[in-house]
Coordinates of C-alpha atoms in Angstrom, one line a residue:
Chain A
M1 CA -3.8 -29.6 -24.0
S2 CA -2.3 -30.8 -20.8
G3 CA -0.9 -28.4 -18.3
K4 CA 1.5 -28.8 -15.5
N5 CA 2.1 -27.0 -12.3
I6 CA 5.0 -24.8 -11.5
N7 CA 6.4 -23.0 -8.4
L8 CA 7.5 -19.4 -8.6
T9 CA 9.1 -16.7 -6.5
L10 CA 7.3 -13.4 -6.7
K11 CA 9.0 -10.1 -5.8
I12 CA 6.1 -7.7 -5.6
W13 CA 6.1 -3.9 -4.9
R14 CA 3.9 -3.1 -1.9
Q15 CA 2.7 0.5 -1.2
N16 CA -0.1 1.3 1.1
S17 CA -1.0 4.7 -0.3
P18 CA 0.4 7.4 -2.7
E19 CA 2.3 8.9 0.2
D20 CA 3.8 5.6 1.4
R21 CA 7.4 5.1 0.4
G22 CA 6.7 1.5 -0.6
R23 CA 8.8 -1.7 -0.2
W24 CA 9.5 -5.1 -1.8
E25 CA 7.8 -8.3 -0.5
I26 CA 8.7 -11.8 -1.5
F27 CA 6.0 -14.4 -2.0
Q28 CA 6.1 -18.1 -3.0
A29 CA 3.5 -19.0 -5.6
K30 CA 3.2 -22.8 -5.3
D31 CA 1.5 -25.2 -7.6
I32 CA 0.5 -22.7 -10.2
S33 CA -1.1 -24.3 -13.3
T34 CA 0.6 -23.2 -16.5
E35 CA -2.8 -22.9 -18.0
A36 CA -3.6 -20.0 -15.5
S37 CA -3.4 -16.5 -16.8
F38 CA -1.0 -14.1 -15.0
L39 CA -3.9 -12.4 -13.2
E40 CA -5.3 -15.7 -12.2
M41 CA -2.0 -16.5 -10.7
L42 CA -2.1 -13.3 -8.7
D43 CA -5.7 -14.2 -7.7
I44 CA -4.4 -17.5 -6.3
V45 CA -1.7 -15.8 -4.4
N46 CA -4.2 -13.2 -3.0
E47 CA -6.5 -16.0 -1.9
Q48 CA -3.7 -17.6 0.1
L49 CA -2.8 -14.1 1.6
A50 CA -6.5 -13.5 2.5
L51 CA -6.8 -17.0 4.2
A52 CA -3.6 -16.2 6.1
G53 CA -5.2 -12.9 7.3
K54 CA -2.8 -10.8 5.3
E55 CA -3.6 -7.9 2.9
P56 CA -4.0 -9.1 -0.7
V57 CA -1.9 -7.4 -3.4
A58 CA -3.9 -4.7 -5.2
F59 CA -3.7 -4.8 -9.0
D60 CA -5.9 -3.3 -11.7
H61 CA -8.0 -5.5 -14.0
D62 CA -11.4 -5.4 -15.6
C63 CA -12.4 -7.3 -18.8
R64 CA -9.6 -9.9 -18.7
E65 CA -10.1 -10.2 -22.5
G66 CA -7.3 -7.9 -23.6
I67 CA -9.5 -5.2 -24.8
C68 CA -10.2 -2.7 -21.9
G69 CA -6.7 -1.4 -21.1
T70 CA -7.2 -1.6 -17.3
C71 CA -4.6 -4.2 -16.4
G72 CA -0.9 -3.8 -16.6
C73 CA 2.2 -3.7 -14.5
A74 CA 5.9 -4.4 -15.2
V75 CA 6.9 -8.0 -15.1
N76 CA 10.7 -8.4 -15.0
G77 CA 11.0 -4.9 -16.4
R78 CA 8.5 -5.5 -19.3
P79 CA 5.1 -3.7 -19.2
H80 CA 2.4 -6.5 -19.7
G81 CA 5.2 -9.1 -19.4
P82 CA 7.4 -10.7 -22.0
D83 CA 5.0 -11.5 -24.8
R84 CA 4.5 -9.2 -27.8
E85 CA 1.1 -7.5 -28.4
T86 CA -0.3 -9.2 -25.3
T87 CA -2.0 -7.5 -22.3
L88 CA -1.1 -8.8 -18.9
C89 CA -4.5 -10.6 -18.5
Q90 CA -3.8 -12.5 -21.8
L91 CA -0.3 -13.5 -20.6
H92 CA -0.3 -17.1 -19.5
M93 CA 1.9 -18.9 -16.9
R94 CA 3.0 -21.4 -19.6
R95 CA 5.3 -18.6 -20.6
F96 CA 7.3 -19.2 -17.4
Q97 CA 9.5 -22.0 -16.1
E98 CA 9.6 -23.9 -12.8
G99 CA 11.6 -21.9 -10.2
D100 CA 11.5 -18.6 -12.1
T101 CA 11.6 -15.4 -10.0
L102 CA 9.3 -12.7 -11.2
V103 CA 9.8 -9.0 -10.3
I104 CA 6.4 -7.4 -10.4
E105 CA 6.2 -3.6 -10.1
P106 CA 3.8 -0.8 -10.9
Y107 CA 4.3 1.5 -14.0
R108 CA 6.8 4.1 -12.9
A109 CA 6.1 7.7 -14.1
R110 CA 5.6 11.0 -12.3
A111 CA 2.3 11.4 -14.3
F112 CA 1.1 7.9 -13.0
P113 CA 1.3 8.1 -9.2
V114 CA 0.9 4.8 -7.4
I115 CA -2.4 4.5 -5.6
K116 CA -1.8 1.2 -3.9
D117 CA 0.7 -1.7 -4.6
L118 CA 0.5 -2.3 -8.4
V119 CA -2.4 0.1 -9.1
V120 CA -1.4 3.5 -10.7
D121 CA -3.6 6.5 -11.3
R122 CA -3.7 7.0 -15.1
S123 CA -6.2 9.8 -15.1
A124 CA -3.6 12.0 -16.7
F125 CA -4.6 10.2 -19.9
D126 CA -8.2 11.2 -19.3
G127 CA -7.1 14.8 -19.1
V128 CA -5.3 14.5 -22.5
I129 CA -8.5 13.1 -24.0
Q130 CA -10.6 15.8 -22.5
A131 CA -8.3 18.4 -24.0
G132 CA -9.2 17.4 -27.6
G133 CA -9.5 13.7 -28.2
F134 CA -13.0 14.0 -29.6
V135 CA -15.0 15.2 -32.5
S136 CA -17.7 17.9 -31.9
V137 CA -20.9 16.9 -33.7
N138 CA -24.5 17.8 -33.5
T139 CA -26.6 15.1 -32.1
G140 CA -29.6 13.9 -34.0
Q141 CA -30.3 11.4 -36.7
A142 CA -27.4 9.2 -37.7
Q143 CA -26.0 10.1 -41.1
D144 CA -26.5 7.8 -44.1
A145 CA -23.6 5.5 -44.6
N146 CA -21.0 6.7 -47.1
N147 CA -22.2 10.3 -47.0
L148 CA -18.6 11.2 -46.3
P149 CA -16.4 9.1 -48.6
V150 CA -13.4 7.7 -46.7
P151 CA -10.7 5.9 -48.7
R152 CA -10.2 2.4 -47.5
D153 CA -6.5 2.9 -46.6
D154 CA -7.4 6.0 -44.5
A155 CA -10.1 3.9 -42.7
E156 CA -7.5 1.2 -42.0
R157 CA -5.0 3.7 -40.7
A158 CA -7.6 5.3 -38.4
M159 CA -8.6 1.9 -37.1
D160 CA -5.0 0.9 -36.5
A161 CA -4.5 4.0 -34.3
A162 CA -8.0 3.6 -32.7
A163 CA -6.9 0.2 -31.5
C164 CA -5.1 2.0 -28.6
I165 CA -6.7 0.9 -25.3
G166 CA -5.0 3.6 -23.2
C167 CA -3.3 1.1 -20.9
G168 CA -0.2 3.2 -20.4
A169 CA 2.3 0.6 -21.3
C170 CA 3.9 3.1 -23.7
V171 CA 4.6 5.5 -20.9
A172 CA 5.8 2.6 -18.7
A173 CA 8.2 1.4 -21.4
C174 CA 9.6 4.7 -22.4
P175 CA 12.9 5.5 -20.8
N176 CA 11.6 9.1 -20.5
A177 CA 8.1 8.2 -19.4
A178 CA 6.8 10.0 -22.5
A179 CA 3.2 9.6 -23.5
M180 CA 3.7 10.3 -27.2
L181 CA 2.5 6.9 -28.5
F182 CA -0.8 7.3 -26.7
V183 CA -1.3 10.9 -27.6
S184 CA -0.3 10.3 -31.2
A185 CA -2.7 7.4 -31.5
K186 CA -5.5 9.5 -30.2
V187 CA -4.7 12.4 -32.5
S188 CA -4.1 10.1 -35.5
H189 CA -7.3 8.1 -35.5
L190 CA -9.2 11.4 -35.8
A191 CA -6.7 13.3 -38.0
V192 CA -6.9 10.8 -40.9
L193 CA -10.7 11.0 -41.1
P194 CA -12.7 13.9 -42.7
Q195 CA -14.8 14.1 -39.5
G196 CA -11.7 14.8 -37.5
R197 CA -10.0 17.3 -39.8
T198 CA -12.2 20.3 -38.8
E199 CA -10.7 20.4 -35.3
A200 CA -7.3 18.9 -36.2
A201 CA -5.2 21.9 -35.5
R202 CA -6.8 22.8 -32.2
R203 CA -6.8 19.2 -31.1
A204 CA -3.0 18.7 -31.8
L205 CA -2.1 21.9 -29.9
S206 CA -4.3 21.4 -26.9
M207 CA -3.6 17.7 -26.4
V208 CA 0.1 18.3 -26.6
A209 CA -0.2 21.2 -24.1
Q210 CA -2.1 18.9 -21.7
M211 CA 0.4 16.1 -22.2
D212 CA 3.2 18.4 -21.1
A213 CA 1.2 19.8 -18.2
A214 CA 0.6 16.3 -16.9
G215 CA 4.3 15.8 -16.4
F216 CA 5.1 13.2 -19.0
G217 CA 8.6 13.2 -20.4
N218 CA 9.8 14.1 -24.0
C219 CA 10.0 11.5 -26.7
T220 CA 13.6 10.7 -27.8
N221 CA 12.6 8.0 -30.3
H222 CA 13.8 4.9 -28.4
K223 CA 10.9 3.0 -30.0
E224 CA 10.4 1.1 -26.7
C225 CA 6.7 2.1 -26.7
E226 CA 6.1 0.4 -30.1
V227 CA 7.8 -2.8 -28.8
E228 CA 5.7 -3.0 -25.7
C229 CA 2.3 -1.7 -27.0
P230 CA -0.2 -4.6 -26.6
K231 CA -2.1 -3.3 -29.6
G232 CA 0.9 -2.9 -31.9
I233 CA 0.5 0.9 -32.4
S234 CA 3.2 2.1 -34.8
I235 CA 5.5 5.1 -34.1
S236 CA 4.6 6.4 -37.5
N237 CA 1.6 7.8 -35.5
I238 CA 4.1 9.8 -33.5
A239 CA 5.5 11.2 -36.7
R240 CA 1.9 12.1 -37.7
L241 CA 1.4 13.9 -34.4
N242 CA 4.7 15.8 -35.0
R243 CA 3.4 16.8 -38.4
E244 CA 0.0 17.8 -37.2
F245 CA 1.6 19.8 -34.4
I246 CA 4.0 21.8 -36.5
K247 CA 1.3 22.3 -39.1
A248 CA -1.1 23.6 -36.4
G249 CA 1.6 25.7 -34.8
L250 CA 2.9 27.4 -37.9
A251 CA 0.0 27.4 -40.4
S252 CA -3.2 27.5 -38.5
K253 CA -5.0 30.4 -36.8
E254 CA -5.1 28.5 -33.4
Chain B
M1 CA 5.3 36.6 -31.5
I2 CA 3.7 35.0 -28.5
W3 CA 2.6 32.0 -30.6
V4 CA 6.3 31.3 -31.5
A5 CA 7.2 31.0 -27.8
R6 CA 4.1 28.9 -27.1
I7 CA 4.9 26.4 -29.9
F8 CA 8.6 26.0 -29.2
S9 CA 8.3 25.8 -25.5
T10 CA 6.2 22.6 -25.8
S11 CA 7.9 19.1 -25.7
I12 CA 7.4 18.6 -29.5
G13 CA 8.4 22.2 -30.3
K14 CA 11.7 21.8 -28.4
K15 CA 12.4 18.5 -30.1
Q16 CA 11.7 19.9 -33.5
L17 CA 14.2 22.7 -32.9
M18 CA 16.7 20.0 -31.8
A19 CA 15.9 18.1 -35.1
V20 CA 16.3 21.1 -37.4
T21 CA 19.6 22.3 -35.8
G22 CA 20.7 18.6 -35.8
I23 CA 20.0 18.4 -39.6
L24 CA 22.0 21.6 -40.0
F25 CA 25.0 19.9 -38.3
L26 CA 24.6 16.9 -40.6
V27 CA 24.8 19.2 -43.6
F28 CA 27.9 20.9 -42.1
L29 CA 29.5 17.5 -41.5
T30 CA 28.9 16.6 -45.1
T31 CA 30.6 19.8 -46.5
H32 CA 33.4 19.7 -43.9
L33 CA 34.2 16.1 -44.8
L34 CA 34.0 16.7 -48.6
G35 CA 36.3 19.7 -48.3
N36 CA 38.8 17.9 -46.1
L37 CA 38.9 14.8 -48.3
S38 CA 41.1 17.1 -50.5
I39 CA 43.9 15.8 -48.4
Y40 CA 43.8 12.7 -50.6
G41 CA 44.7 15.0 -53.6
G42 CA 48.0 15.8 -51.8
I43 CA 49.4 18.6 -49.6
E44 CA 49.0 21.2 -52.3
A45 CA 45.3 20.4 -52.8
F46 CA 44.6 20.5 -49.1
N47 CA 46.3 23.9 -48.6
A48 CA 44.5 25.2 -51.7
Y49 CA 41.2 24.1 -50.4
A50 CA 41.8 25.9 -47.1
E51 CA 42.8 29.1 -48.8
H52 CA 39.8 29.0 -51.1
L53 CA 37.5 28.4 -48.1
H54 CA 39.0 31.3 -46.1
A55 CA 38.8 33.5 -49.2
L56 CA 35.0 33.3 -48.9
G57 CA 35.4 36.0 -46.2
K58 CA 32.1 37.3 -44.9
L59 CA 30.1 34.4 -46.4
L60 CA 32.2 32.1 -44.2
V61 CA 31.5 34.3 -41.1
V62 CA 27.8 34.1 -41.8
A63 CA 28.0 30.3 -41.9
E64 CA 30.0 30.2 -38.7
V65 CA 27.6 32.5 -36.9
G66 CA 24.8 30.3 -38.1
L67 CA 26.5 27.2 -36.7
V68 CA 27.2 28.8 -33.4
V69 CA 23.6 29.9 -33.0
A70 CA 22.4 26.4 -33.9
L71 CA 24.9 24.9 -31.4
I72 CA 23.6 27.1 -28.6
I73 CA 20.0 26.1 -29.4
H74 CA 20.9 22.4 -29.7
V75 CA 22.9 22.2 -26.5
T76 CA 20.6 24.4 -24.4
L77 CA 17.5 22.4 -25.4
A78 CA 19.3 19.1 -24.9
I79 CA 20.1 20.0 -21.3
I80 CA 16.5 21.1 -20.7
L81 CA 15.0 18.0 -22.2
F82 CA 17.5 15.7 -20.4
F83 CA 16.5 17.0 -17.0
E84 CA 12.8 17.1 -17.9
N85 CA 13.0 13.4 -18.9
R86 CA 14.8 12.5 -15.6
K87 CA 12.1 14.3 -13.7
A88 CA 9.3 12.4 -15.5
R89 CA 10.4 9.1 -13.8
P90 CA 11.3 9.9 -10.2
I91 CA 11.4 6.3 -9.1
K92 CA 13.4 4.0 -11.4
Y93 CA 12.4 0.4 -12.2
A94 CA 14.1 -2.3 -10.1
V95 CA 14.4 -4.3 -13.3
D96 CA 14.8 -2.2 -16.4
K97 CA 14.7 -4.4 -19.5
S98 CA 14.2 -3.5 -23.1
G99 CA 11.8 -5.5 -25.2
G100 CA 14.4 -5.8 -27.9
G101 CA 14.3 -3.8 -31.2
G102 CA 13.7 -0.6 -29.3
R103 CA 16.5 1.5 -27.7
T104 CA 20.0 1.1 -28.9
L105 CA 23.4 1.9 -27.5
S106 CA 23.3 5.0 -29.7
S107 CA 19.9 6.2 -28.6
Q108 CA 20.6 5.6 -24.9
T109 CA 24.0 7.5 -24.9
M110 CA 22.8 10.6 -26.9
P111 CA 23.2 13.1 -23.9
F112 CA 26.7 11.7 -23.2
T113 CA 28.0 11.4 -26.7
G114 CA 26.6 15.0 -27.2
L115 CA 28.7 16.2 -24.2
L116 CA 31.8 14.5 -25.5
I117 CA 31.3 16.0 -29.0
L118 CA 31.0 19.4 -27.4
A119 CA 34.4 18.9 -25.6
F120 CA 35.8 17.7 -28.9
V121 CA 34.5 20.8 -30.8
G122 CA 36.2 23.0 -28.2
L123 CA 39.6 21.3 -28.6
H124 CA 39.2 21.1 -32.4
L125 CA 38.6 24.9 -32.7
A126 CA 41.5 25.6 -30.3
N127 CA 43.8 23.3 -32.3
L128 CA 42.8 24.2 -35.9
S129 CA 40.5 27.2 -36.2
H130 CA 41.9 29.9 -38.5
H131 CA 40.4 32.4 -36.0
I132 CA 42.5 31.0 -33.1
V133 CA 45.7 29.5 -34.6
D134 CA 48.1 31.9 -36.3
Q135 CA 48.9 30.8 -39.8
T136 CA 51.0 33.6 -41.1
N137 CA 54.2 31.5 -41.2
R138 CA 52.7 28.0 -41.5
T139 CA 50.4 26.3 -43.9
I140 CA 47.2 24.5 -42.8
F141 CA 48.9 21.2 -43.5
Q142 CA 51.9 22.0 -41.2
I143 CA 49.6 23.1 -38.4
A144 CA 47.5 20.0 -38.7
Y145 CA 50.5 17.8 -38.9
E146 CA 52.0 19.2 -35.7
V147 CA 48.6 18.8 -33.9
F148 CA 48.3 15.1 -34.9
A149 CA 52.0 14.3 -34.2
N150 CA 50.8 14.5 -30.5
K151 CA 49.7 10.9 -29.8
G152 CA 47.3 11.9 -27.0
I153 CA 45.5 14.3 -29.3
L154 CA 45.5 11.8 -32.2
I155 CA 43.8 9.2 -30.0
F156 CA 41.3 11.7 -28.7
Y157 CA 40.4 12.7 -32.3
L158 CA 40.0 9.1 -33.4
A159 CA 37.9 8.2 -30.4
S160 CA 35.8 11.3 -30.9
M161 CA 35.0 10.3 -34.5
V162 CA 33.5 7.0 -33.2
V163 CA 31.5 9.1 -30.7
V164 CA 30.3 11.4 -33.5
G165 CA 29.3 8.3 -35.5
L166 CA 27.3 7.0 -32.5
H167 CA 25.5 10.3 -32.1
V168 CA 24.7 10.5 -35.8
R169 CA 23.4 6.9 -35.9
H170 CA 20.5 7.8 -33.7
G171 CA 20.3 11.5 -34.5
L172 CA 19.8 11.3 -38.2
W173 CA 16.7 9.1 -38.4
S174 CA 15.4 10.6 -35.1
A175 CA 15.5 14.1 -36.6
F176 CA 13.4 13.0 -39.6
Q177 CA 10.9 11.2 -37.3
T178 CA 10.6 14.3 -35.1
I179 CA 9.8 16.7 -37.9
G180 CA 7.2 14.2 -39.0
A181 CA 9.0 12.7 -42.0
N182 CA 8.1 9.0 -41.4
H183 CA 6.5 7.2 -44.3
P184 CA 6.6 3.5 -45.2
K185 CA 8.0 4.4 -48.6
Y186 CA 11.1 6.1 -47.5
M187 CA 11.6 5.5 -43.7
P188 CA 13.5 2.2 -44.3
F189 CA 15.9 4.2 -46.5
I190 CA 16.3 6.9 -43.8
E191 CA 17.1 4.3 -41.1
W192 CA 19.6 2.7 -43.4
L193 CA 21.1 6.1 -44.2
S194 CA 21.4 6.8 -40.5
I195 CA 23.8 3.8 -40.1
F196 CA 25.6 4.4 -43.4
F197 CA 26.2 8.1 -42.7
A198 CA 27.4 7.3 -39.2
V199 CA 30.0 4.9 -40.6
I200 CA 31.0 7.4 -43.3
V201 CA 31.5 10.2 -40.7
A202 CA 33.5 8.0 -38.3
V203 CA 35.7 6.4 -41.0
G204 CA 35.9 9.5 -43.2
F205 CA 36.9 12.0 -40.6
G206 CA 38.9 9.3 -38.6
S207 CA 41.1 8.7 -41.7
L208 CA 42.1 12.3 -42.1
P209 CA 44.6 12.6 -39.3
L210 CA 46.2 9.3 -40.4
A211 CA 46.4 10.6 -44.0
I212 CA 48.0 13.8 -42.8
L213 CA 50.6 11.9 -40.7
A214 CA 51.3 9.6 -43.7
L215 CA 51.9 12.4 -46.1
K216 CA 54.9 14.1 -44.3

């Protein structure tokens, strides 16, 4: 595999603090290897900024393997950039052409306030998980395998929903900044398993209540979340959340 | 009854009320279109249909009250949801691009097509409702013919039917998704039905004024 080097113009959102109004800054990214990842490209730009005595661009990242859900910002209007089912760290510069201009901005949502530059506070998601995204079990010896029979299809559905890494791209992509894909994935991966059924009604009601309280918008079924989700979470999970919610609301004692 | 308020004041609860009232309007559109298609049986058939419908008396009033209540719920919640959604993203993206395969013209214009439909319903009732228009000396056909003889009204009606089609195209499948009816077995059919029903509504209702004008 032979790479080449390209030159890019970056238009990056700079914001010093949550209270700062923020502004756009233009950078020239010169001689970027097309084999570099997007975050490596930002590292190179930051190194140059640091050498020039300027403040580097703050951005979130951790595993850089596409599994932790820490990275993410909007590149030319697309959360995690233009590739399907790809986190920003797994996006590579070969995706771009010589001379391209990239507009890089943080996820925009009232529930995700900007901390600095491209870093947003996604602890609203933690609040939703704390409200019910768990199964209450007694600790002790691990159960024998297959003590609770789970049909294979249910296990697959649960795993598909559990693939959610909580990166927030669904909120970022949604024209209403709704968190329904995230919440529905977290409700679904427990709701389809016997271990999760016991608390299913309480979980659906309290997680939705917390989602509303955090200031996310309302889902209007634009499907943008499904398109941008780096883990390919389906909106059929949102339908399941809707089902679980109305079932809990009208037919449970919660 | 506190639990009812608690459920239907949440985001999902509000949307489910939108969905149920929306489905009610879809059922109404179906019966309204089927009845009005009697125009293709001739002027006599059309007038006879209207007479039979009005002869339902109290039953018709119950249906009308139901539709008005549904309309009030649908519109009120639409306004609340619209402003909540605007508030959820105070700072807009500098570049706002769809990934493709997501939002559609229909899904993005729902609040606006909804408002236009509301304006249309107002004019439509003022023009043709048997509660408002006196029909002691004129048949339904004559009243309708006089309304559509006005070019401006005719064009507004035809344009409004395209708008209704746009609203239905996103509204139908969206309502099923919101009440939780999304399954790999039948969702492709519902998405297809959404487009098919939108075309039927736009073409079906749109053809009625033209048929009425052609029959004089």
